[in-house]
Short mmCIF file of C-alpha atoms in Angstrom, two decimals:
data_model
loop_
_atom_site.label_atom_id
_atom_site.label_comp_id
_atom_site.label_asym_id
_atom_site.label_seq_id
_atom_site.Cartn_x
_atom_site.Cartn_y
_atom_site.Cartn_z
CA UNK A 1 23.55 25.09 80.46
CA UNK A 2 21.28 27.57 82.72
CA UNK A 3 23.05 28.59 85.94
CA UNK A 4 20.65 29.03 88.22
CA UNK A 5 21.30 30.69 91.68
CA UNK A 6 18.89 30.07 94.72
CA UNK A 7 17.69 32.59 96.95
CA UNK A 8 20.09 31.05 99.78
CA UNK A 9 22.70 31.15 97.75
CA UNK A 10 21.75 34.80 97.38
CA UNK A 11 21.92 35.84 100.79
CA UNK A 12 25.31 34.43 101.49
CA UNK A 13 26.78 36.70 98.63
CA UNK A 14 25.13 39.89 99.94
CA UNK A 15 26.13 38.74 103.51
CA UNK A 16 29.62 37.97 101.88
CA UNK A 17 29.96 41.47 100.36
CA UNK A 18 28.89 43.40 102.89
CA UNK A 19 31.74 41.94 104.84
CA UNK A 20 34.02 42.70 102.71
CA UNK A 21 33.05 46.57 102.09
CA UNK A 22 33.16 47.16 106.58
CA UNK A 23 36.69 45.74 106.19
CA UNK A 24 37.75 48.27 103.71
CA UNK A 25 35.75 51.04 105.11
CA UNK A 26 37.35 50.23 108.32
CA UNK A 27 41.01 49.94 106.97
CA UNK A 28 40.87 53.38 105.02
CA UNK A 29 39.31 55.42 108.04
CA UNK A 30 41.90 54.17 110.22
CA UNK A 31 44.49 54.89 107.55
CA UNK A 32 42.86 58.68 107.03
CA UNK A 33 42.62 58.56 111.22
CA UNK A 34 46.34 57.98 111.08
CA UNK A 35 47.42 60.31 108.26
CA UNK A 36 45.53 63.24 110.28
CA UNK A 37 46.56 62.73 113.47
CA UNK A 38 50.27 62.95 111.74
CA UNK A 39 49.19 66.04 109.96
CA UNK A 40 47.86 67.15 113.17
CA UNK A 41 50.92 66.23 115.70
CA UNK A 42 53.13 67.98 112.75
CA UNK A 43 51.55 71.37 112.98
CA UNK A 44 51.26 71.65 116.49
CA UNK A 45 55.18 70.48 117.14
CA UNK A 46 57.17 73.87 118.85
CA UNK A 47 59.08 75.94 116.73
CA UNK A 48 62.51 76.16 118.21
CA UNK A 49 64.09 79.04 116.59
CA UNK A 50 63.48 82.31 119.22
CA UNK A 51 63.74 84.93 117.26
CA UNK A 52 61.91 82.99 114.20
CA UNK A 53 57.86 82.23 114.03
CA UNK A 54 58.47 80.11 110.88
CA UNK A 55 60.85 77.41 109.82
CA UNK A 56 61.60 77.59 105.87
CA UNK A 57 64.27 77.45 103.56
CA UNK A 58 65.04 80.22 101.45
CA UNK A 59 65.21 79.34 97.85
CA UNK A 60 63.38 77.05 96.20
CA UNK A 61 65.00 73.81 94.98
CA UNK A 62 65.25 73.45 91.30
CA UNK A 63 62.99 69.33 90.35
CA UNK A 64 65.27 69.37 86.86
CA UNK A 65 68.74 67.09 87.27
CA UNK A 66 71.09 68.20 85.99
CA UNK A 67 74.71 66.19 84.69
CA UNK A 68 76.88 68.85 86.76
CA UNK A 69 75.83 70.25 89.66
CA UNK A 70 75.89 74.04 90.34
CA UNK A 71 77.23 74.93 94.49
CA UNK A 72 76.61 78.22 93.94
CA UNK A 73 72.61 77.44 93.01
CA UNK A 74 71.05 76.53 96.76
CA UNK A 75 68.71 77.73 99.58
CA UNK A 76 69.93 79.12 103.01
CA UNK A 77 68.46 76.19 105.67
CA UNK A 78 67.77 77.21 109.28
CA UNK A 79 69.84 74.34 111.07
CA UNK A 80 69.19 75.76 115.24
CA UNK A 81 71.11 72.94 116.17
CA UNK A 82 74.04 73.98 114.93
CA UNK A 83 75.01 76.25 118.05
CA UNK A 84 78.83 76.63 117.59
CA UNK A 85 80.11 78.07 114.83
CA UNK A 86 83.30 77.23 113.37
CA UNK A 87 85.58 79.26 115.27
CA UNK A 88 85.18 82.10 117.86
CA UNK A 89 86.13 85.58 116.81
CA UNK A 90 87.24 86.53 120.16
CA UNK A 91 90.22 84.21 120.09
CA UNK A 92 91.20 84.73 116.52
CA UNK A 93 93.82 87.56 116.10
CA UNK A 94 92.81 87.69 112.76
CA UNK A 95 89.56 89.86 112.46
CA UNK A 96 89.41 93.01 112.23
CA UNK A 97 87.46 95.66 115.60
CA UNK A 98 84.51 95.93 112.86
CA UNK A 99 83.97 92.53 111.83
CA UNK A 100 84.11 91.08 115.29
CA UNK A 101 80.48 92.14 115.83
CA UNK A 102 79.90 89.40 119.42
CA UNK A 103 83.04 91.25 120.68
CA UNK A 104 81.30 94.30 120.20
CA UNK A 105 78.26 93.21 122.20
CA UNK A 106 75.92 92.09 119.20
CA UNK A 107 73.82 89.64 121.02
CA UNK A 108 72.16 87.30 119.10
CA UNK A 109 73.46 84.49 118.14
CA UNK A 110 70.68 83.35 114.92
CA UNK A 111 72.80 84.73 111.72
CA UNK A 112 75.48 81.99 112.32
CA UNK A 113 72.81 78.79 112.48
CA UNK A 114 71.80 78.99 108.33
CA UNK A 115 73.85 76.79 106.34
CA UNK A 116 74.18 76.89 102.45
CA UNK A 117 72.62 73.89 100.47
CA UNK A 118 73.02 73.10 96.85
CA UNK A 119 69.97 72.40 94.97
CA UNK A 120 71.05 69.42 93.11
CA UNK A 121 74.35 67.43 95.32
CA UNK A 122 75.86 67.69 98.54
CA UNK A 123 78.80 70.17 99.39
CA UNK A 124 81.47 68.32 101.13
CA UNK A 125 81.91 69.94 104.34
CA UNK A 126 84.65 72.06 105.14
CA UNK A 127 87.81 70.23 106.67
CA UNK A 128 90.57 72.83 107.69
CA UNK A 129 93.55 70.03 108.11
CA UNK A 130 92.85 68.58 104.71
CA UNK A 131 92.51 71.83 103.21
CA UNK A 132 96.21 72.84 104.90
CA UNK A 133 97.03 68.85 103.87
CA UNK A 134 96.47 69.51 100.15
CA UNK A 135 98.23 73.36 100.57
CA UNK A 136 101.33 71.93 101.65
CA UNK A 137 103.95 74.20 100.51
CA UNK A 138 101.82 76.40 98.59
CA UNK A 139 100.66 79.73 98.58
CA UNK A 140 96.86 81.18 98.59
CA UNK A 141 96.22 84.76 97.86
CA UNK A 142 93.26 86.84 97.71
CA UNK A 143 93.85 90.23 96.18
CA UNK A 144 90.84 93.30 96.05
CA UNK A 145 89.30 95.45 98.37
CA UNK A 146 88.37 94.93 101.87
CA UNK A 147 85.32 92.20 101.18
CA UNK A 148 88.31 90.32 99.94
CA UNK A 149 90.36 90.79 103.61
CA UNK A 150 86.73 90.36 104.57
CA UNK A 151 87.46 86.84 103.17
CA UNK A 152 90.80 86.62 103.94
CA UNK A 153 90.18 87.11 107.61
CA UNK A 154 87.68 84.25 107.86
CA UNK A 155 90.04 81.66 105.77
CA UNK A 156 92.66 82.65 108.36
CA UNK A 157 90.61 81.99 111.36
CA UNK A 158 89.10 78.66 109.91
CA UNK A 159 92.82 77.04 109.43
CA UNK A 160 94.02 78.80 112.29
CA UNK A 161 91.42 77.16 114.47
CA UNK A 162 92.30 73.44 112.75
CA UNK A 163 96.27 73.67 114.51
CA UNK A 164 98.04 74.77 117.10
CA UNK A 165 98.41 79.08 116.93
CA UNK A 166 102.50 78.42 118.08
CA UNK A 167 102.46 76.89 114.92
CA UNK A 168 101.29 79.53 112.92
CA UNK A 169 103.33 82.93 111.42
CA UNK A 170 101.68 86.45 110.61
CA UNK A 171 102.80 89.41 109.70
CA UNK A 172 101.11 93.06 108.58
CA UNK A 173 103.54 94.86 106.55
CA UNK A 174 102.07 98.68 106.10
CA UNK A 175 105.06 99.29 103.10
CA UNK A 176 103.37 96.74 101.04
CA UNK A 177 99.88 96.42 102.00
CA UNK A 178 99.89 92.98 102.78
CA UNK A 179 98.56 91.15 105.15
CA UNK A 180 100.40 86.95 105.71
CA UNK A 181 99.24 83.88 107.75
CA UNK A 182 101.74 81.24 107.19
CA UNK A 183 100.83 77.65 108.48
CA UNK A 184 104.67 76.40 109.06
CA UNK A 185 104.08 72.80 109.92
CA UNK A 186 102.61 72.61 106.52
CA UNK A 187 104.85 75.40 105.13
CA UNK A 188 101.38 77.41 103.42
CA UNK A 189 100.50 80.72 103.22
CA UNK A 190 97.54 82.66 102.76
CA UNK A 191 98.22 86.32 101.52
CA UNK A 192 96.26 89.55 101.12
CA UNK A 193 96.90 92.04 98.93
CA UNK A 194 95.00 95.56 98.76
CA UNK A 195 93.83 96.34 95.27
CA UNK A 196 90.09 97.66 95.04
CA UNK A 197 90.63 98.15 91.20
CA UNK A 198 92.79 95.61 90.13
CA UNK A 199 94.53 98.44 88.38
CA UNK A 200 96.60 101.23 89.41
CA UNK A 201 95.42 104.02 91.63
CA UNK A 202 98.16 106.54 91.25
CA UNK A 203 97.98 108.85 94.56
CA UNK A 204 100.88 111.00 93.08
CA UNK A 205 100.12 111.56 89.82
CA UNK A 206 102.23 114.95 88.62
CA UNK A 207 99.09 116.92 88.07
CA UNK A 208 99.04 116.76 91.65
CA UNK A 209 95.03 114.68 90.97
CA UNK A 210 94.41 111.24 91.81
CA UNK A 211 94.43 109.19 88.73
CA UNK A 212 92.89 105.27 87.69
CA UNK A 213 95.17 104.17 85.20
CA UNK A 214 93.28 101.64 83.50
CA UNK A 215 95.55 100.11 81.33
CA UNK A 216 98.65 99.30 84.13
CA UNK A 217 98.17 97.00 86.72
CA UNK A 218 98.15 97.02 90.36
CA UNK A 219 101.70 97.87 91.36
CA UNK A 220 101.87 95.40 93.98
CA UNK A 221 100.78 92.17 91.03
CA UNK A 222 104.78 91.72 90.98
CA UNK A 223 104.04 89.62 94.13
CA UNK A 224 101.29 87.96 92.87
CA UNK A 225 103.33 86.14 90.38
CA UNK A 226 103.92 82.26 91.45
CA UNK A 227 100.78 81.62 93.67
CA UNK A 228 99.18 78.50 93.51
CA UNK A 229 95.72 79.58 94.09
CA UNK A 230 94.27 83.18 93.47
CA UNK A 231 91.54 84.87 94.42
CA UNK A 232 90.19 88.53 93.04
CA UNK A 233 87.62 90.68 93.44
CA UNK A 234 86.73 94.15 92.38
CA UNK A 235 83.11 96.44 92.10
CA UNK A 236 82.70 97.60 95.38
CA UNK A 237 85.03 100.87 94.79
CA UNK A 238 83.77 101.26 91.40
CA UNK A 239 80.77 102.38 92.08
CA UNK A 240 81.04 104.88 95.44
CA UNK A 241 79.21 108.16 94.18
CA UNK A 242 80.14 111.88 94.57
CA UNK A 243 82.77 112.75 97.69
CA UNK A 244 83.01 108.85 97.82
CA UNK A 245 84.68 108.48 94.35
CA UNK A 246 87.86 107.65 94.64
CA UNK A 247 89.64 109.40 91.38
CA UNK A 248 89.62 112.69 89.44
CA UNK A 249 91.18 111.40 86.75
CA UNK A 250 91.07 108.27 84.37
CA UNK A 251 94.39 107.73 82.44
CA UNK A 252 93.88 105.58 79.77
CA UNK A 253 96.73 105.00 76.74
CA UNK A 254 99.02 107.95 78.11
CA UNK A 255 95.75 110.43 78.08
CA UNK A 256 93.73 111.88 81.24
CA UNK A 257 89.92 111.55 80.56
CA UNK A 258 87.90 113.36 83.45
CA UNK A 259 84.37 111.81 82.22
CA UNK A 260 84.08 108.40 81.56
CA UNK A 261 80.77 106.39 82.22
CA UNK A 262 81.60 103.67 85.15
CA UNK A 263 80.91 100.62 83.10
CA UNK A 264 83.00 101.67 80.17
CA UNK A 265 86.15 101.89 83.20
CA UNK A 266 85.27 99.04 84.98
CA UNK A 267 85.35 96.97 82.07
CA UNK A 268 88.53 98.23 80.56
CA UNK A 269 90.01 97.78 83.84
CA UNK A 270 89.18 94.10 83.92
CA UNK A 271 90.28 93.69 80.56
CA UNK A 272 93.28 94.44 81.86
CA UNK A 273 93.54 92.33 84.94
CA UNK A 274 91.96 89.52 82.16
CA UNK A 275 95.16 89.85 79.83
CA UNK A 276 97.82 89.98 82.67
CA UNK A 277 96.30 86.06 83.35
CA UNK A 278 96.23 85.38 80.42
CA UNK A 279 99.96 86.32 79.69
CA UNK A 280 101.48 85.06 82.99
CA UNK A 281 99.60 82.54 84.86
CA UNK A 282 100.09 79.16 83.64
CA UNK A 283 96.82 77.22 84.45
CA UNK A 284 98.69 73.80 85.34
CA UNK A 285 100.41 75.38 87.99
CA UNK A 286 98.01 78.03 89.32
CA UNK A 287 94.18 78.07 90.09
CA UNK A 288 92.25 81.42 89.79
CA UNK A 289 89.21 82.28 91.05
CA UNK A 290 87.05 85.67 90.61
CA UNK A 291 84.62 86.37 93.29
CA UNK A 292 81.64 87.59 92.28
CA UNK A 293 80.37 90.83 93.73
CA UNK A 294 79.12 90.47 97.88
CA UNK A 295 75.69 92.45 98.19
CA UNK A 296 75.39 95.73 100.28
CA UNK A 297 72.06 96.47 101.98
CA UNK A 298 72.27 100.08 101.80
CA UNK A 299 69.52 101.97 100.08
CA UNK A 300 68.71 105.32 99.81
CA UNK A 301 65.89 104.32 102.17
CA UNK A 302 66.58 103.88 105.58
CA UNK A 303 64.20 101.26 106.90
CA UNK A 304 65.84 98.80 103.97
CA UNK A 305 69.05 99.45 105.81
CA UNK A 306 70.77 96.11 107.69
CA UNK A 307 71.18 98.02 111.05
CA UNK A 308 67.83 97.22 112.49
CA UNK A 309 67.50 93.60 110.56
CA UNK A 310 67.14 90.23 112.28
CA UNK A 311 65.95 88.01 109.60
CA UNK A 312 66.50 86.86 106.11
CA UNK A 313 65.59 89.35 103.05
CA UNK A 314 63.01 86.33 102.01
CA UNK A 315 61.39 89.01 99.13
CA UNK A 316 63.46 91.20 96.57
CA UNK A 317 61.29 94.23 98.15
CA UNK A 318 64.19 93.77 101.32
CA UNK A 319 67.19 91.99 99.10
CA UNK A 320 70.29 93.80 98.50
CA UNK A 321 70.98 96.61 95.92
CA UNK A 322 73.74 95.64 93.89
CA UNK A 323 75.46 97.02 90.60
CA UNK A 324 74.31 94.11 88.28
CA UNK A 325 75.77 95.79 85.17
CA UNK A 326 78.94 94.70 86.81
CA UNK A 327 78.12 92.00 87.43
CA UNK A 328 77.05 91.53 83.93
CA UNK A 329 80.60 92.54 82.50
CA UNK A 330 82.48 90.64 84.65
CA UNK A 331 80.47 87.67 83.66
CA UNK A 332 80.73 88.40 80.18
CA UNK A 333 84.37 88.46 80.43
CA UNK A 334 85.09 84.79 82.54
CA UNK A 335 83.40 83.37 79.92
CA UNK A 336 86.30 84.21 77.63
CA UNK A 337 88.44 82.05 79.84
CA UNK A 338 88.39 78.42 79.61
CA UNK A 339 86.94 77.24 82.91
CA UNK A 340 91.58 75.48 83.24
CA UNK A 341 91.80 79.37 83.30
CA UNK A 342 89.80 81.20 85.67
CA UNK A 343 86.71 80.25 87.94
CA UNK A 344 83.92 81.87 89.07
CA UNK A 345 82.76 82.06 92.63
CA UNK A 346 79.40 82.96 92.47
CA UNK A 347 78.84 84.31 95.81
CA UNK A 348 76.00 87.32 94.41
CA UNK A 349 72.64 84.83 95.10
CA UNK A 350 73.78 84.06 98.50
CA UNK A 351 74.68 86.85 100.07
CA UNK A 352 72.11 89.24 99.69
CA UNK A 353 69.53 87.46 101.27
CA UNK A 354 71.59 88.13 104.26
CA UNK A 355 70.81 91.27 105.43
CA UNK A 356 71.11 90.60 108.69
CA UNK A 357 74.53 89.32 108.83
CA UNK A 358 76.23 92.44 108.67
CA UNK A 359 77.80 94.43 111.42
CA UNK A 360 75.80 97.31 111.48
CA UNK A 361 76.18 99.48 114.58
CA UNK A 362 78.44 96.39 116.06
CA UNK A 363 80.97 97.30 114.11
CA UNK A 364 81.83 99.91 116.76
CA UNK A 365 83.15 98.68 120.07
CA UNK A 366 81.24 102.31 121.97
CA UNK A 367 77.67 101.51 119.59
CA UNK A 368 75.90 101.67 123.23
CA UNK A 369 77.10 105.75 123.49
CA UNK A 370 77.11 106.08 120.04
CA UNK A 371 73.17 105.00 119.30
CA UNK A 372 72.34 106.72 122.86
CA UNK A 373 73.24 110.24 121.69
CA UNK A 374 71.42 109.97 118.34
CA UNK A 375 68.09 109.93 116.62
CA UNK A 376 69.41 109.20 112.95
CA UNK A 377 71.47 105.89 113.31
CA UNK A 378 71.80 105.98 109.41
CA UNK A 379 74.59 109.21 110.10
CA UNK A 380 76.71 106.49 112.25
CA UNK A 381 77.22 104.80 109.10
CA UNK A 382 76.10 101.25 110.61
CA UNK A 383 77.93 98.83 108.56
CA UNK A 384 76.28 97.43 105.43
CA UNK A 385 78.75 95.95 103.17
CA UNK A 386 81.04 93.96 105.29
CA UNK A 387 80.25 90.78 107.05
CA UNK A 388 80.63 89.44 111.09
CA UNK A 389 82.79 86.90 111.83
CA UNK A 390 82.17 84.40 111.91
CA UNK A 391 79.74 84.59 109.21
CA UNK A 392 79.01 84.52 105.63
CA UNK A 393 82.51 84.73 104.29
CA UNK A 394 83.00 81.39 105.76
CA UNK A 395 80.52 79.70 103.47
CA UNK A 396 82.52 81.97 100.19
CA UNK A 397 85.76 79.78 102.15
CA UNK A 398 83.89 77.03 102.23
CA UNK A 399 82.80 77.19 98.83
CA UNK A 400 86.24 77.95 97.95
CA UNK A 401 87.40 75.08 99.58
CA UNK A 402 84.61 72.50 97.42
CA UNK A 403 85.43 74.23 94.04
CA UNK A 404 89.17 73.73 94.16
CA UNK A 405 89.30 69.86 95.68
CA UNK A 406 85.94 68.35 94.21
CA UNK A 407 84.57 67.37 91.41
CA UNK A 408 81.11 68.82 91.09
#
C-alpha cells in the first residue's frame, strides 16, 4: 500500500514541530538563565572571613575509598562560625606565660576557627565528660619534651573545662619533673613527664661532660610503669645545632663516643625506648601512642619565620622545615609493633601548614617594649615551635581522643 501524505497534512506537521522545538528552546534557556544567575549570585556572595580574601580548604580530598579510614589524612576547613573555642586560656591554670598568646595581647582571633577534616569519614567530635567517663580510674601520661607539655597543657584545659575546677587536683613537683591533673570525681589522671630523649641525659656524668646514654632509659620511666594510656614523643632536641646541642658526650655500651651522626643516635635511642615496651607494657592493659614530630617554622630565612604570619602555609615554598629522616626512622620502627602494641599519631601533615598558630612574639607578656626597641625581631627569638592555646594541640587531643575510643 502507498501512503500518501497531502499537502495539509504537511503543514500541520511542520506547524506541529515547530511547536515543539520553541518549547524546548524555551525550557533550556530558562534552565541555562537559572544555572547562571546561581553561578552569578554565588560569586558575588561576601566573604566573611576579615583577615581572609579567599575561602578554601587546604588539602585536597583523596576520590579513592578506602575500607579503613585514615584521621590523620584531611584538609584544614575555614569554619568563621565557629567563634568560641573550646576553652579560654585565661581561666585555665594550666598553660604555660608563652603559650597563652590572647593573654599576651595577640589579637586576632582567625587561627582558632580551622577545623581538621578527614578525607574519607567523619571524626567524632571531641566530648570531654565521655572522655573522663571512659578514664574512670585510670591514668593518661604523656612523656617527651615540651611539645608534649605543649599537649599536655591543652588535654588538661579541655577536661578541666568539661567539670567543676573544685573538683579537680594538680600538682608540679620540681624533684621529679612532673607535672599531675587529677579529675577526682572520676578518680583520672593525666601526667607529664620531662624526657626530650626518651633516654638518659646524665647532667653528672664523672668526666664532669654531659652525656646521652643511649642504651638506659629515662630515669624517671620507673613511673611510667602501670599507665593505661601513653603518649611519647621525641626529635625536637635531637636535632638543636652547635651551642644548642644538648650533650658532649654519647655513651653507648659502657663507651663515650664524642662523634656520632644524629640519625645513627636517634635511632639507637628509640630502639631503646622500642624494647622497654616491648618488655614491660602489656598491650591488653595499656594503650601507647607515639606522636609524630610537630613542625617548626623556623628557617634560616627570616621572612619564612611564623612571627609576622597570619595565614595558612597553603604552598611547601612557606610549610614548615622539619627533620624528615626522623621522621623516617621513627616510622620505620612502629611498624615493627603490631598496631595492639603501639600507635601512631600522625600529627606531621597537619601541623605545618600552620604557621600562623604559633606564639611568636606573644609568647612574651612585655612583646609591645620588646618589638619597640628593636629592628631584628628574629634576635627576640619569637616563638616557632610551640603552639597557642587554645590551638592546634587540641586537634592532636582530639585526635587522641578518636584513635583510642573509635573504630576508624
Amino acid at each position: 500500500m502507498e501512503l500518501k501524505i497531502s499537502m495539509y497534512d504537511s503543514w500541520k506537521l511542520l506547524t506541529l514541530g515547530t511547536l515543539v522545538g520553541c518549547l524546548l528552546f524555551l525550557v533550556l534557556d530558562k534552565t541555562h538563565q537559572n544555572i547562571s544567575l546561581s553561578i552569578a549570585r554565588f560569586a558575588s556572595l561576601p566573604i566573611k572571613a576579615s583577615n581572609f580574601n579567599i575561602n578554601y580548604s587546604v588539602g585536597i580530598p583523596n576520590e579513592k575509598t578506602k575500607q579503613n579510614c585514615n584521621i590523620f589524612d584531611g584538609r584544614w576547613v575555614y569554619k568563621p562560625e565557629d567563634r568560641n573555642a573550646s576553652y579560654d586560656a585565661r581561666n585555665c591554670p594550666f598553660v604555660e606565660e608563652k603559650m597563652s598568646c590572647h593573654k599576651n595581647g595577640r589579637p586576632d582571633f582567625e587561627f582558632l576557627k580551622w577545623r581538621w577534616e578527614a578525607n574519607d569519614c567523619e571524626i567524632p567530635v571531641f566530648n570531654g565528660k565521655d572522655m573522663l567517663e571512659r578514664l574512670r580510674n585510670k591514668r593518661v601520661i604523656l612523656v617527651g619534651d615540651s611539645l608534649n607539655r605543649n599537649m599536655w597543657e591543652s588535654l588538661a584545659c579541655l577536661l578541666h573545662s568539661s567539670i567543676p575546677s573544685s573538683n579537680v587536683q594538680l600538682r608540679d613537683n620540681s624533684k621529679v619533673p612532673r607535672l599531675f591533673w587529677k579529675a577526682k570525681d572520676y578518680n583520672m589522671t593525666v601526667e607529664f613527664y620531662w624526657s626530650p630523649f626518651l633516654v638518659d641525659l646524665n647532667l653528672n656524668h664523672e668526666s664532669g661532660k654531659t652525656v646521652l646514654v643511649l642504651d638506659k632509659l629515662s630515669p624517671n620511666s620507673e613511673m611510667w610503669t602501670g599507665a593505661d594510656v601513653m603518649v611519647f614523643n621525641s626529635g625536637f632536641w635531637w636535632v638543636q645545632p652547635g651551642s644548642a646541642k644538648r650533650w658532649d658526650y654519647i655513651e653507648y655500651k659502657g663507651k663515650l663516643i664524642q662523634e656520632m651522626s644524629m640519625e645513627q643516635a636517634y635511632e639507637t635511642g628509640m630502639k631503646t625506648w622500642a624494647n622497654w615496651i616491648e618488655k614491660n607494657v602489656d598491650p591488653n592493659k595499656t594503650t601507647v601512642f607515639f606522636r609524630s614530630i610537630s613542625a617548626e617554622h623556623k628557617t634560616k630565612t627570616p621572612e619564612k619565620w611564623c612571627y609576622n604570619k597570619t595565614k595558612l602555609a597553603l604552598v611547601d615554598y612557606y610549610a614548615a622545615v622539619y627533620p624528615k629522616i626522623l621522621v623516617d626512622i621513627i616510622e620505620r620502627l612502629i611498624k615493627r609493633f603490631s598496631k595492639s602494641q603501639v600507635k601512631y599519631l600522625n600529627i606531621t601533615k597537619l601541623s605545618r601548614y600552620r604557621i600562623e598558630a604559633h606564639p611568636g612574639i606573644y609568647r612574651y607578656k612585655d612583646w609591645k617594649n620588646l618589638t619597640e626597641h628593636t629592628d631584628d625581631i628574629v634576635t627576640l627569638r619569637p616563638d616557632c615551635s610551640h603552639w597557642c592555646l587554645p590551638g592546634v594541640p587540641d586537634t592532636w587531643n582530639k585526635l587522641l581522643y578518636a584513635s583510642l575510643f573509635f573504630d576508624l
